[in-house]
Each structure stands twice: as structure tokens, then as C-alpha cells.
Amino acid sequence: MRSTPALGHVKTVFPIGLLRVLLGLIGIGSAYMAGHTMAAVRQGLVKAGRHYAWMVRAVVCLAALAFRHSPDAVMIGAWALSAVAFAGGWWQASHPKPPEDLSHEIVPRDE
């Protein structure tokens, strides 16, 4: 009898490359949210635990890309884009847009 791994059927259903790309996308999104929450923590809007949770998610997803694989375009691209996403999330949260003044549209004025 031939022994098969417990999850051998997963490789036939989902290619490992696709799963690695999905992990990279989740890691990039988590890095963006980590940057966003870092700015919110510095402003005192949220507790630091939320920031650490997003950091752990990002690091675990991005580290999983290196598990049993040598560095390739998916891993290097995901790590580079996650650094850009982290900086973008921090910048966007640090520079919020001012709220629109819609009072003249809600309440018409006779002039």
C-alpha cells in the first residue's frame, strides 16, 4: 500500500502557488491595517493591543510564505508591498481628510 499525506488532496484542489499569493495578499492587507492602527495608537484613539494584533497577523502571513520555499518573486514582492502598505496606512491615518461641509446642501439658504 502506498502511504499518502493527510492533506495530499489539497495540492490537487488548490495549487500551492495560489495559496501563497493569497497569503501574501492577506499579509499586505494586515500590514496596511498595522500602519493605520499605529497612527491611531500614537494619536491615542485605540489601544496598542490592536496594533500588535495586526502586526502579528502580517508577520505570520508573510513568514508563512518562506516556509519550505526559497525566496522567490511572490515572497519578495509581498514583503516589499507590505512595507509600502504599512507606510501608506500610517500616512493615510496621520493625514485625515477634513469633513465635507454639506450644510448648504441639506438646508437651502435664500440669498
PDB file of N, CA and C in Angstrom, residues 3-97:
ATOM      1  N   SER A   3       1.488   5.019   1.083  1.00  0.00           N
ATOM      2  CA  SER A   3       1.058   5.954   2.126  1.00  0.00           C
ATOM      3  C   SER A   3       0.955   7.353   1.521  1.00  0.00           C
ATOM      4  N   THR A   4      -0.135   8.032   1.811  1.00  0.00           N
ATOM      5  CA  THR A   4      -0.339   9.391   1.316  1.00  0.00           C
ATOM      6  C   THR A   4      -0.397  10.330   2.502  1.00  0.00           C
ATOM      7  N   PRO A   5       0.098  11.544   2.326  1.00  0.00           N
ATOM      8  CA  PRO A   5      -0.002  12.503   3.425  1.00  0.00           C
ATOM      9  C   PRO A   5      -1.460  12.832   3.727  1.00  0.00           C
ATOM     10  N   ALA A   6      -1.680  13.293   4.923  1.00  0.00           N
ATOM     11  CA  ALA A   6      -3.044  13.580   5.366  1.00  0.00           C
ATOM     12  C   ALA A   6      -3.720  14.636   4.503  1.00  0.00           C
ATOM     13  N   LEU A   7      -2.968  15.592   4.030  1.00  0.00           N
ATOM     14  CA  LEU A   7      -3.553  16.671   3.227  1.00  0.00           C
ATOM     15  C   LEU A   7      -3.051  16.633   1.791  1.00  0.00           C
ATOM     16  N   GLY A   8      -2.764  15.478   1.280  1.00  0.00           N
ATOM     17  CA  GLY A   8      -2.266  15.352  -0.084  1.00  0.00           C
ATOM     18  C   GLY A   8      -3.266  15.799  -1.125  1.00  0.00           C
ATOM     19  N   HIS A   9      -4.545  15.680  -0.830  1.00  0.00           N
ATOM     20  CA  HIS A   9      -5.578  16.085  -1.790  1.00  0.00           C
ATOM     21  C   HIS A   9      -5.673  17.598  -1.944  1.00  0.00           C
ATOM     22  N   VAL A  10      -5.140  18.350  -0.996  1.00  0.00           N
ATOM     23  CA  VAL A  10      -5.208  19.813  -1.075  1.00  0.00           C
ATOM     24  C   VAL A  10      -4.382  20.317  -2.256  1.00  0.00           C
ATOM     25  N   LYS A  11      -3.263  19.677  -2.542  1.00  0.00           N
ATOM     26  CA  LYS A  11      -2.413  20.112  -3.656  1.00  0.00           C
ATOM     27  C   LYS A  11      -3.122  19.963  -4.996  1.00  0.00           C
ATOM     28  N   THR A  12      -3.993  18.988  -5.100  1.00  0.00           N
ATOM     29  CA  THR A  12      -4.687  18.807  -6.362  1.00  0.00           C
ATOM     30  C   THR A  12      -5.846  19.786  -6.511  1.00  0.00           C
ATOM     31  N   VAL A  13      -6.432  20.191  -5.409  1.00  0.00           N
ATOM     32  CA  VAL A  13      -7.568  21.107  -5.474  1.00  0.00           C
ATOM     33  C   VAL A  13      -7.096  22.557  -5.610  1.00  0.00           C
ATOM     34  N   PHE A  14      -6.147  22.966  -4.764  1.00  0.00           N
ATOM     35  CA  PHE A  14      -5.627  24.331  -4.781  1.00  0.00           C
ATOM     36  C   PHE A  14      -4.126  24.274  -5.017  1.00  0.00           C
ATOM     37  N   PRO A  15      -3.641  24.862  -6.088  1.00  0.00           N
ATOM     38  CA  PRO A  15      -2.196  24.906  -6.289  1.00  0.00           C
ATOM     39  C   PRO A  15      -1.524  25.699  -5.165  1.00  0.00           C
ATOM     40  N   ILE A  16      -0.368  25.245  -4.743  1.00  0.00           N
ATOM     41  CA  ILE A  16       0.353  25.904  -3.661  1.00  0.00           C
ATOM     42  C   ILE A  16       0.691  27.341  -4.033  1.00  0.00           C
ATOM     43  N   GLY A  17       0.981  27.590  -5.296  1.00  0.00           N
ATOM     44  CA  GLY A  17       1.281  28.965  -5.732  1.00  0.00           C
ATOM     45  C   GLY A  17       0.118  29.910  -5.477  1.00  0.00           C
ATOM     46  N   LEU A  18      -1.103  29.452  -5.731  1.00  0.00           N
ATOM     47  CA  LEU A  18      -2.289  30.278  -5.483  1.00  0.00           C
ATOM     48  C   LEU A  18      -2.454  30.550  -3.995  1.00  0.00           C
ATOM     49  N   LEU A  19      -2.228  29.533  -3.177  1.00  0.00           N
ATOM     50  CA  LEU A  19      -2.344  29.725  -1.730  1.00  0.00           C
ATOM     51  C   LEU A  19      -1.283  30.688  -1.213  1.00  0.00           C
ATOM     52  N   ARG A  20      -0.083  30.635  -1.788  1.00  0.00           N
ATOM     53  CA  ARG A  20       0.972  31.562  -1.377  1.00  0.00           C
ATOM     54  C   ARG A  20       0.628  32.991  -1.770  1.00  0.00           C
ATOM     55  N   VAL A  21       0.037  33.183  -2.941  1.00  0.00           N
ATOM     56  CA  VAL A  21      -0.376  34.528  -3.368  1.00  0.00           C
ATOM     57  C   VAL A  21      -1.472  35.052  -2.438  1.00  0.00           C
ATOM     58  N   LEU A  22      -2.427  34.201  -2.072  1.00  0.00           N
ATOM     59  CA  LEU A  22      -3.480  34.630  -1.142  1.00  0.00           C
ATOM     60  C   LEU A  22      -2.910  34.991   0.220  1.00  0.00           C
ATOM     61  N   LEU A  23      -1.949  34.207   0.705  1.00  0.00           N
ATOM     62  CA  LEU A  23      -1.290  34.552   1.972  1.00  0.00           C
ATOM     63  C   LEU A  23      -0.570  35.894   1.858  1.00  0.00           C
ATOM     64  N   GLY A  24       0.055  36.132   0.714  1.00  0.00           N
ATOM     65  CA  GLY A  24       0.725  37.415   0.502  1.00  0.00           C
ATOM     66  C   GLY A  24      -0.251  38.575   0.516  1.00  0.00           C
ATOM     67  N   LEU A  25      -1.412  38.406  -0.110  1.00  0.00           N
ATOM     68  CA  LEU A  25      -2.423  39.474  -0.112  1.00  0.00           C
ATOM     69  C   LEU A  25      -2.963  39.736   1.293  1.00  0.00           C
ATOM     70  N   ILE A  26      -3.181  38.672   2.044  1.00  0.00           N
ATOM     71  CA  ILE A  26      -3.646  38.849   3.425  1.00  0.00           C
ATOM     72  C   ILE A  26      -2.572  39.546   4.243  1.00  0.00           C
ATOM     73  N   GLY A  27      -1.309  39.191   4.024  1.00  0.00           N
ATOM     74  CA  GLY A  27      -0.204  39.844   4.731  1.00  0.00           C
ATOM     75  C   GLY A  27      -0.085  41.316   4.381  1.00  0.00           C
ATOM     76  N   ILE A  28      -0.295  41.661   3.110  1.00  0.00           N
ATOM     77  CA  ILE A  28      -0.234  43.066   2.684  1.00  0.00           C
ATOM     78  C   ILE A  28      -1.368  43.859   3.327  1.00  0.00           C
ATOM     79  N   GLY A  29      -2.571  43.297   3.330  1.00  0.00           N
ATOM     80  CA  GLY A  29      -3.702  43.972   3.973  1.00  0.00           C
ATOM     81  C   GLY A  29      -3.499  44.131   5.468  1.00  0.00           C
ATOM     82  N   SER A  30      -2.924  43.128   6.096  1.00  0.00           N
ATOM     83  CA  SER A  30      -2.657  43.218   7.534  1.00  0.00           C
ATOM     84  C   SER A  30      -1.582  44.263   7.825  1.00  0.00           C
ATOM     85  N   ALA A  31      -0.595  44.364   6.949  1.00  0.00           N
ATOM     86  CA  ALA A  31       0.442  45.390   7.128  1.00  0.00           C
ATOM     87  C   ALA A  31      -0.152  46.789   6.990  1.00  0.00           C
ATOM     88  N   TYR A  32      -1.069  46.961   6.046  1.00  0.00           N
ATOM     89  CA  TYR A  32      -1.744  48.254   5.895  1.00  0.00           C
ATOM     90  C   TYR A  32      -2.498  48.610   7.176  1.00  0.00           C
ATOM     91  N   MET A  33      -3.247  47.643   7.702  1.00  0.00           N
ATOM     92  CA  MET A  33      -4.005  47.907   8.928  1.00  0.00           C
ATOM     93  C   MET A  33      -3.076  48.126  10.121  1.00  0.00           C
ATOM     94  N   ALA A  34      -1.918  47.475  10.135  1.00  0.00           N
ATOM     95  CA  ALA A  34      -0.950  47.704  11.207  1.00  0.00           C
ATOM     96  C   ALA A  34      -0.439  49.141  11.161  1.00  0.00           C
ATOM     97  N   GLY A  35      -0.166  49.650   9.968  1.00  0.00           N
ATOM     98  CA  GLY A  35       0.255  51.047   9.850  1.00  0.00           C
ATOM     99  C   GLY A  35      -0.850  52.005  10.247  1.00  0.00           C
ATOM    100  N   HIS A  36      -2.068  51.677   9.854  1.00  0.00           N
ATOM    101  CA  HIS A  36      -3.224  52.512  10.190  1.00  0.00           C
ATOM    102  C   HIS A  36      -3.423  52.567  11.706  1.00  0.00           C
ATOM    103  N   THR A  37      -3.346  51.409  12.363  1.00  0.00           N
ATOM    104  CA  THR A  37      -3.552  51.391  13.813  1.00  0.00           C
ATOM    105  C   THR A  37      -2.365  51.987  14.560  1.00  0.00           C
ATOM    106  N   MET A  38      -1.159  51.938  13.960  1.00  0.00           N
ATOM    107  CA  MET A  38      -0.019  52.568  14.626  1.00  0.00           C
ATOM    108  C   MET A  38      -0.230  54.067  14.735  1.00  0.00           C
ATOM    109  N   ALA A  39      -0.737  54.673  13.672  1.00  0.00           N
ATOM    110  CA  ALA A  39      -1.021  56.105  13.727  1.00  0.00           C
ATOM    111  C   ALA A  39      -2.132  56.393  14.732  1.00  0.00           C
ATOM    112  N   ALA A  40      -3.139  55.515  14.799  1.00  0.00           N
ATOM    113  CA  ALA A  40      -4.233  55.719  15.749  1.00  0.00           C
ATOM    114  C   ALA A  40      -3.753  55.556  17.181  1.00  0.00           C
ATOM    115  N   VAL A  41      -2.814  54.635  17.410  1.00  0.00           N
ATOM    116  CA  VAL A  41      -2.253  54.470  18.760  1.00  0.00           C
ATOM    117  C   VAL A  41      -1.479  55.710  19.161  1.00  0.00           C
ATOM    118  N   ARG A  42      -0.709  56.256  18.230  1.00  0.00           N
ATOM    119  CA  ARG A  42       0.073  57.461  18.538  1.00  0.00           C
ATOM    120  C   ARG A  42      -0.825  58.664  18.817  1.00  0.00           C
ATOM    121  N   GLN A  43      -2.020  58.685  18.208  1.00  0.00           N
ATOM    122  CA  GLN A  43      -2.969  59.769  18.455  1.00  0.00           C
ATOM    123  C   GLN A  43      -3.825  59.498  19.679  1.00  0.00           C
ATOM    124  N   GLY A  44      -3.712  58.305  20.253  1.00  0.00           N
ATOM    125  CA  GLY A  44      -4.481  57.957  21.440  1.00  0.00           C
ATOM    126  C   GLY A  44      -5.906  57.526  21.141  1.00  0.00           C
ATOM    127  N   LEU A  45      -6.191  57.107  19.916  1.00  0.00           N
ATOM    128  CA  LEU A  45      -7.549  56.726  19.546  1.00  0.00           C
ATOM    129  C   LEU A  45      -7.851  55.264  19.839  1.00  0.00           C
ATOM    130  N   VAL A  46      -6.849  54.389  19.780  1.00  0.00           N
ATOM    131  CA  VAL A  46      -7.041  52.966  20.048  1.00  0.00           C
ATOM    132  C   VAL A  46      -5.933  52.476  20.974  1.00  0.00           C
ATOM    133  N   LYS A  47      -6.151  51.314  21.567  1.00  0.00           N
ATOM    134  CA  LYS A  47      -5.146  50.722  22.443  1.00  0.00           C
ATOM    135  C   LYS A  47      -4.060  50.043  21.607  1.00  0.00           C
ATOM    136  N   ALA A  48      -2.895  49.892  22.192  1.00  0.00           N
ATOM    137  CA  ALA A  48      -1.758  49.319  21.482  1.00  0.00           C
ATOM    138  C   ALA A  48      -1.978  47.856  21.132  1.00  0.00           C
ATOM    139  N   GLY A  49      -2.816  47.167  21.860  1.00  0.00           N
ATOM    140  CA  GLY A  49      -3.068  45.756  21.590  1.00  0.00           C
ATOM    141  C   GLY A  49      -3.622  45.509  20.206  1.00  0.00           C
ATOM    142  N   ARG A  50      -4.429  46.416  19.712  1.00  0.00           N
ATOM    143  CA  ARG A  50      -4.984  46.269  18.359  1.00  0.00           C
ATOM    144  C   ARG A  50      -3.868  46.359  17.314  1.00  0.00           C
ATOM    145  N   HIS A  51      -2.918  47.270  17.542  1.00  0.00           N
ATOM    146  CA  HIS A  51      -1.787  47.401  16.629  1.00  0.00           C
ATOM    147  C   HIS A  51      -0.944  46.123  16.640  1.00  0.00           C
ATOM    148  N   TYR A  52      -0.668  45.598  17.824  1.00  0.00           N
ATOM    149  CA  TYR A  52       0.135  44.380  17.922  1.00  0.00           C
ATOM    150  C   TYR A  52      -0.566  43.196  17.262  1.00  0.00           C
ATOM    151  N   ALA A  53      -1.874  43.141  17.357  1.00  0.00           N
ATOM    152  CA  ALA A  53      -2.617  42.050  16.720  1.00  0.00           C
ATOM    153  C   ALA A  53      -2.453  42.101  15.207  1.00  0.00           C
ATOM    154  N   TRP A  54      -2.545  43.291  14.618  1.00  0.00           N
ATOM    155  CA  TRP A  54      -2.357  43.413  13.170  1.00  0.00           C
ATOM    156  C   TRP A  54      -0.925  43.106  12.776  1.00  0.00           C
ATOM    157  N   MET A  55       0.046  43.496  13.611  1.00  0.00           N
ATOM    158  CA  MET A  55       1.445  43.192  13.312  1.00  0.00           C
ATOM    159  C   MET A  55       1.682  41.685  13.324  1.00  0.00           C
ATOM    160  N   VAL A  56       1.116  40.996  14.309  1.00  0.00           N
ATOM    161  CA  VAL A  56       1.291  39.544  14.385  1.00  0.00           C
ATOM    162  C   VAL A  56       0.666  38.876  13.162  1.00  0.00           C
ATOM    163  N   ARG A  57      -0.515  39.304  12.772  1.00  0.00           N
ATOM    164  CA  ARG A  57      -1.160  38.737  11.584  1.00  0.00           C
ATOM    165  C   ARG A  57      -0.287  38.922  10.346  1.00  0.00           C
ATOM    166  N   ALA A  58       0.245  40.122  10.178  1.00  0.00           N
ATOM    167  CA  ALA A  58       1.072  40.400   8.999  1.00  0.00           C
ATOM    168  C   ALA A  58       2.337  39.551   9.009  1.00  0.00           C
ATOM    169  N   VAL A  59       3.003  39.482  10.138  1.00  0.00           N
ATOM    170  CA  VAL A  59       4.258  38.736  10.208  1.00  0.00           C
ATOM    171  C   VAL A  59       4.020  37.245  10.005  1.00  0.00           C
ATOM    172  N   VAL A  60       2.961  36.702  10.584  1.00  0.00           N
ATOM    173  CA  VAL A  60       2.682  35.276  10.420  1.00  0.00           C
ATOM    174  C   VAL A  60       2.371  34.953   8.960  1.00  0.00           C
ATOM    175  N   CYS A  61       1.550  35.762   8.317  1.00  0.00           N
ATOM    176  CA  CYS A  61       1.223  35.506   6.904  1.00  0.00           C
ATOM    177  C   CYS A  61       2.453  35.638   6.013  1.00  0.00           C
ATOM    178  N   LEU A  62       3.265  36.651   6.242  1.00  0.00           N
ATOM    179  CA  LEU A  62       4.432  36.854   5.397  1.00  0.00           C
ATOM    180  C   LEU A  62       5.531  35.843   5.704  1.00  0.00           C
ATOM    181  N   ALA A  63       5.628  35.413   6.941  1.00  0.00           N
ATOM    182  CA  ALA A  63       6.615  34.375   7.278  1.00  0.00           C
ATOM    183  C   ALA A  63       6.196  33.025   6.708  1.00  0.00           C
ATOM    184  N   ALA A  64       4.896  32.788   6.605  1.00  0.00           N
ATOM    185  CA  ALA A  64       4.416  31.524   6.045  1.00  0.00           C
ATOM    186  C   ALA A  64       4.798  31.389   4.575  1.00  0.00           C
ATOM    187  N   LEU A  65       5.033  32.501   3.899  1.00  0.00           N
ATOM    188  CA  LEU A  65       5.460  32.436   2.503  1.00  0.00           C
ATOM    189  C   LEU A  65       6.846  31.798   2.372  1.00  0.00           C
ATOM    190  N   ALA A  66       7.667  31.947   3.384  1.00  0.00           N
ATOM    191  CA  ALA A  66       9.025  31.409   3.343  1.00  0.00           C
ATOM    192  C   ALA A  66       9.085  29.965   3.819  1.00  0.00           C
ATOM    193  N   PHE A  67       8.013  29.436   4.357  1.00  0.00           N
ATOM    194  CA  PHE A  67       8.002  28.074   4.890  1.00  0.00           C
ATOM    195  C   PHE A  67       8.165  27.073   3.757  1.00  0.00           C
ATOM    196  N   ARG A  68       9.257  26.325   3.779  1.00  0.00           N
ATOM    197  CA  ARG A  68       9.578  25.289   2.794  1.00  0.00           C
ATOM    198  C   ARG A  68       9.758  25.817   1.374  1.00  0.00           C
ATOM    199  N   HIS A  69      10.018  27.103   1.214  1.00  0.00           N
ATOM    200  CA  HIS A  69      10.254  27.664  -0.115  1.00  0.00           C
ATOM    201  C   HIS A  69      11.462  28.592  -0.046  1.00  0.00           C
ATOM    202  N   SER A  70      12.232  28.599  -1.107  1.00  0.00           N
ATOM    203  CA  SER A  70      13.328  29.558  -1.185  1.00  0.00           C
ATOM    204  C   SER A  70      12.753  30.911  -1.599  1.00  0.00           C
ATOM    205  N   PRO A  71      13.491  31.988  -1.337  1.00  0.00           N
ATOM    206  CA  PRO A  71      12.972  33.309  -1.722  1.00  0.00           C
ATOM    207  C   PRO A  71      12.686  33.375  -3.219  1.00  0.00           C
ATOM    208  N   ASP A  72      11.480  33.805  -3.546  1.00  0.00           N
ATOM    209  CA  ASP A  72      11.086  33.938  -4.940  1.00  0.00           C
ATOM    210  C   ASP A  72      10.343  35.252  -5.121  1.00  0.00           C
ATOM    211  N   ALA A  73       9.801  35.465  -6.314  1.00  0.00           N
ATOM    212  CA  ALA A  73       9.143  36.739  -6.625  1.00  0.00           C
ATOM    213  C   ALA A  73       7.921  36.975  -5.750  1.00  0.00           C
ATOM    214  N   VAL A  74       7.184  35.926  -5.428  1.00  0.00           N
ATOM    215  CA  VAL A  74       5.987  36.089  -4.596  1.00  0.00           C
ATOM    216  C   VAL A  74       6.376  36.578  -3.205  1.00  0.00           C
ATOM    217  N   MET A  75       7.381  35.943  -2.610  1.00  0.00           N
ATOM    218  CA  MET A  75       7.780  36.310  -1.252  1.00  0.00           C
ATOM    219  C   MET A  75       8.396  37.710  -1.207  1.00  0.00           C
ATOM    220  N   ILE A  76       9.318  37.986  -2.110  1.00  0.00           N
ATOM    221  CA  ILE A  76       9.985  39.293  -2.106  1.00  0.00           C
ATOM    222  C   ILE A  76       8.978  40.400  -2.430  1.00  0.00           C
ATOM    223  N   GLY A  77       8.101  40.145  -3.394  1.00  0.00           N
ATOM    224  CA  GLY A  77       7.088  41.139  -3.743  1.00  0.00           C
ATOM    225  C   GLY A  77       6.114  41.393  -2.607  1.00  0.00           C
ATOM    226  N   ALA A  78       5.713  40.337  -1.912  1.00  0.00           N
ATOM    227  CA  ALA A  78       4.776  40.510  -0.795  1.00  0.00           C
ATOM    228  C   ALA A  78       5.418  41.296   0.339  1.00  0.00           C
ATOM    229  N   TRP A  79       6.682  40.990   0.645  1.00  0.00           N
ATOM    230  CA  TRP A  79       7.359  41.735   1.714  1.00  0.00           C
ATOM    231  C   TRP A  79       7.553  43.203   1.317  1.00  0.00           C
ATOM    232  N   ALA A  80       7.912  43.462   0.068  1.00  0.00           N
ATOM    233  CA  ALA A  80       8.112  44.851  -0.380  1.00  0.00           C
ATOM    234  C   ALA A  80       6.787  45.612  -0.387  1.00  0.00           C
ATOM    235  N   LEU A  81       5.738  44.988  -0.922  1.00  0.00           N
ATOM    236  CA  LEU A  81       4.433  45.663  -0.954  1.00  0.00           C
ATOM    237  C   LEU A  81       3.851  45.846   0.442  1.00  0.00           C
ATOM    238  N   SER A  82       4.159  44.937   1.352  1.00  0.00           N
ATOM    239  CA  SER A  82       3.654  45.112   2.715  1.00  0.00           C
ATOM    240  C   SER A  82       4.346  46.290   3.405  1.00  0.00           C
ATOM    241  N   ALA A  83       5.618  46.506   3.109  1.00  0.00           N
ATOM    242  CA  ALA A  83       6.298  47.687   3.673  1.00  0.00           C
ATOM    243  C   ALA A  83       5.673  48.965   3.124  1.00  0.00           C
ATOM    244  N   VAL A  84       5.364  48.978   1.831  1.00  0.00           N
ATOM    245  CA  VAL A  84       4.707  50.144   1.223  1.00  0.00           C
ATOM    246  C   VAL A  84       3.300  50.312   1.794  1.00  0.00           C
ATOM    247  N   ALA A  85       2.582  49.207   1.982  1.00  0.00           N
ATOM    248  CA  ALA A  85       1.228  49.277   2.533  1.00  0.00           C
ATOM    249  C   ALA A  85       1.243  49.771   3.974  1.00  0.00           C
ATOM    250  N   PHE A  86       2.236  49.331   4.757  1.00  0.00           N
ATOM    251  CA  PHE A  86       2.368  49.808   6.136  1.00  0.00           C
ATOM    252  C   PHE A  86       2.564  51.321   6.157  1.00  0.00           C
ATOM    253  N   ALA A  87       3.472  51.806   5.317  1.00  0.00           N
ATOM    254  CA  ALA A  87       3.729  53.248   5.256  1.00  0.00           C
ATOM    255  C   ALA A  87       2.497  53.999   4.750  1.00  0.00           C
ATOM    256  N   GLY A  88       1.804  53.434   3.764  1.00  0.00           N
ATOM    257  CA  GLY A  88       0.595  54.077   3.255  1.00  0.00           C
ATOM    258  C   GLY A  88      -0.519  54.135   4.279  1.00  0.00           C
ATOM    259  N   GLY A  89      -0.692  53.070   5.039  1.00  0.00           N
ATOM    260  CA  GLY A  89      -1.705  53.063   6.093  1.00  0.00           C
ATOM    261  C   GLY A  89      -1.390  54.067   7.178  1.00  0.00           C
ATOM    262  N   TRP A  90      -0.118  54.146   7.551  1.00  0.00           N
ATOM    263  CA  TRP A  90       0.282  55.119   8.572  1.00  0.00           C
ATOM    264  C   TRP A  90       0.064  56.540   8.061  1.00  0.00           C
ATOM    265  N   TRP A  91       0.463  56.811   6.810  1.00  0.00           N
ATOM    266  CA  TRP A  91       0.325  58.158   6.268  1.00  0.00           C
ATOM    267  C   TRP A  91      -1.148  58.547   6.140  1.00  0.00           C
ATOM    268  N   GLN A  92      -1.971  57.619   5.660  1.00  0.00           N
ATOM    269  CA  GLN A  92      -3.384  57.934   5.475  1.00  0.00           C
ATOM    270  C   GLN A  92      -4.081  58.206   6.805  1.00  0.00           C
ATOM    271  N   ALA A  93      -3.719  57.462   7.841  1.00  0.00           N
ATOM    272  CA  ALA A  93      -4.329  57.693   9.149  1.00  0.00           C
ATOM    273  C   ALA A  93      -3.781  58.956   9.809  1.00  0.00           C
ATOM    274  N   SER A  94      -2.554  59.325   9.481  1.00  0.00           N
ATOM    275  CA  SER A  94      -1.954  60.526  10.076  1.00  0.00           C
ATOM    276  C   SER A  94      -2.456  61.805   9.420  1.00  0.00           C
ATOM    277  N   HIS A  95      -2.934  61.710   8.185  1.00  0.00           N
ATOM    278  CA  HIS A  95      -3.399  62.886   7.444  1.00  0.00           C
ATOM    279  C   HIS A  95      -4.848  62.690   7.002  1.00  0.00           C
ATOM    280  N   PRO A  96      -5.799  62.753   7.942  1.00  0.00           N
ATOM    281  CA  PRO A  96      -7.202  62.543   7.551  1.00  0.00           C
ATOM    282  C   PRO A  96      -7.742  63.731   6.756  1.00  0.00           C
ATOM    283  N   LYS A  97      -8.685  63.427   5.877  1.00  0.00           N
ATOM    284  CA  LYS A  97      -9.337  64.481   5.115  1.00  0.00           C
ATOM    285  C   LYS A  97     -10.299  65.224   6.030  1.00  0.00           C
TER     286      LYS A  97
END
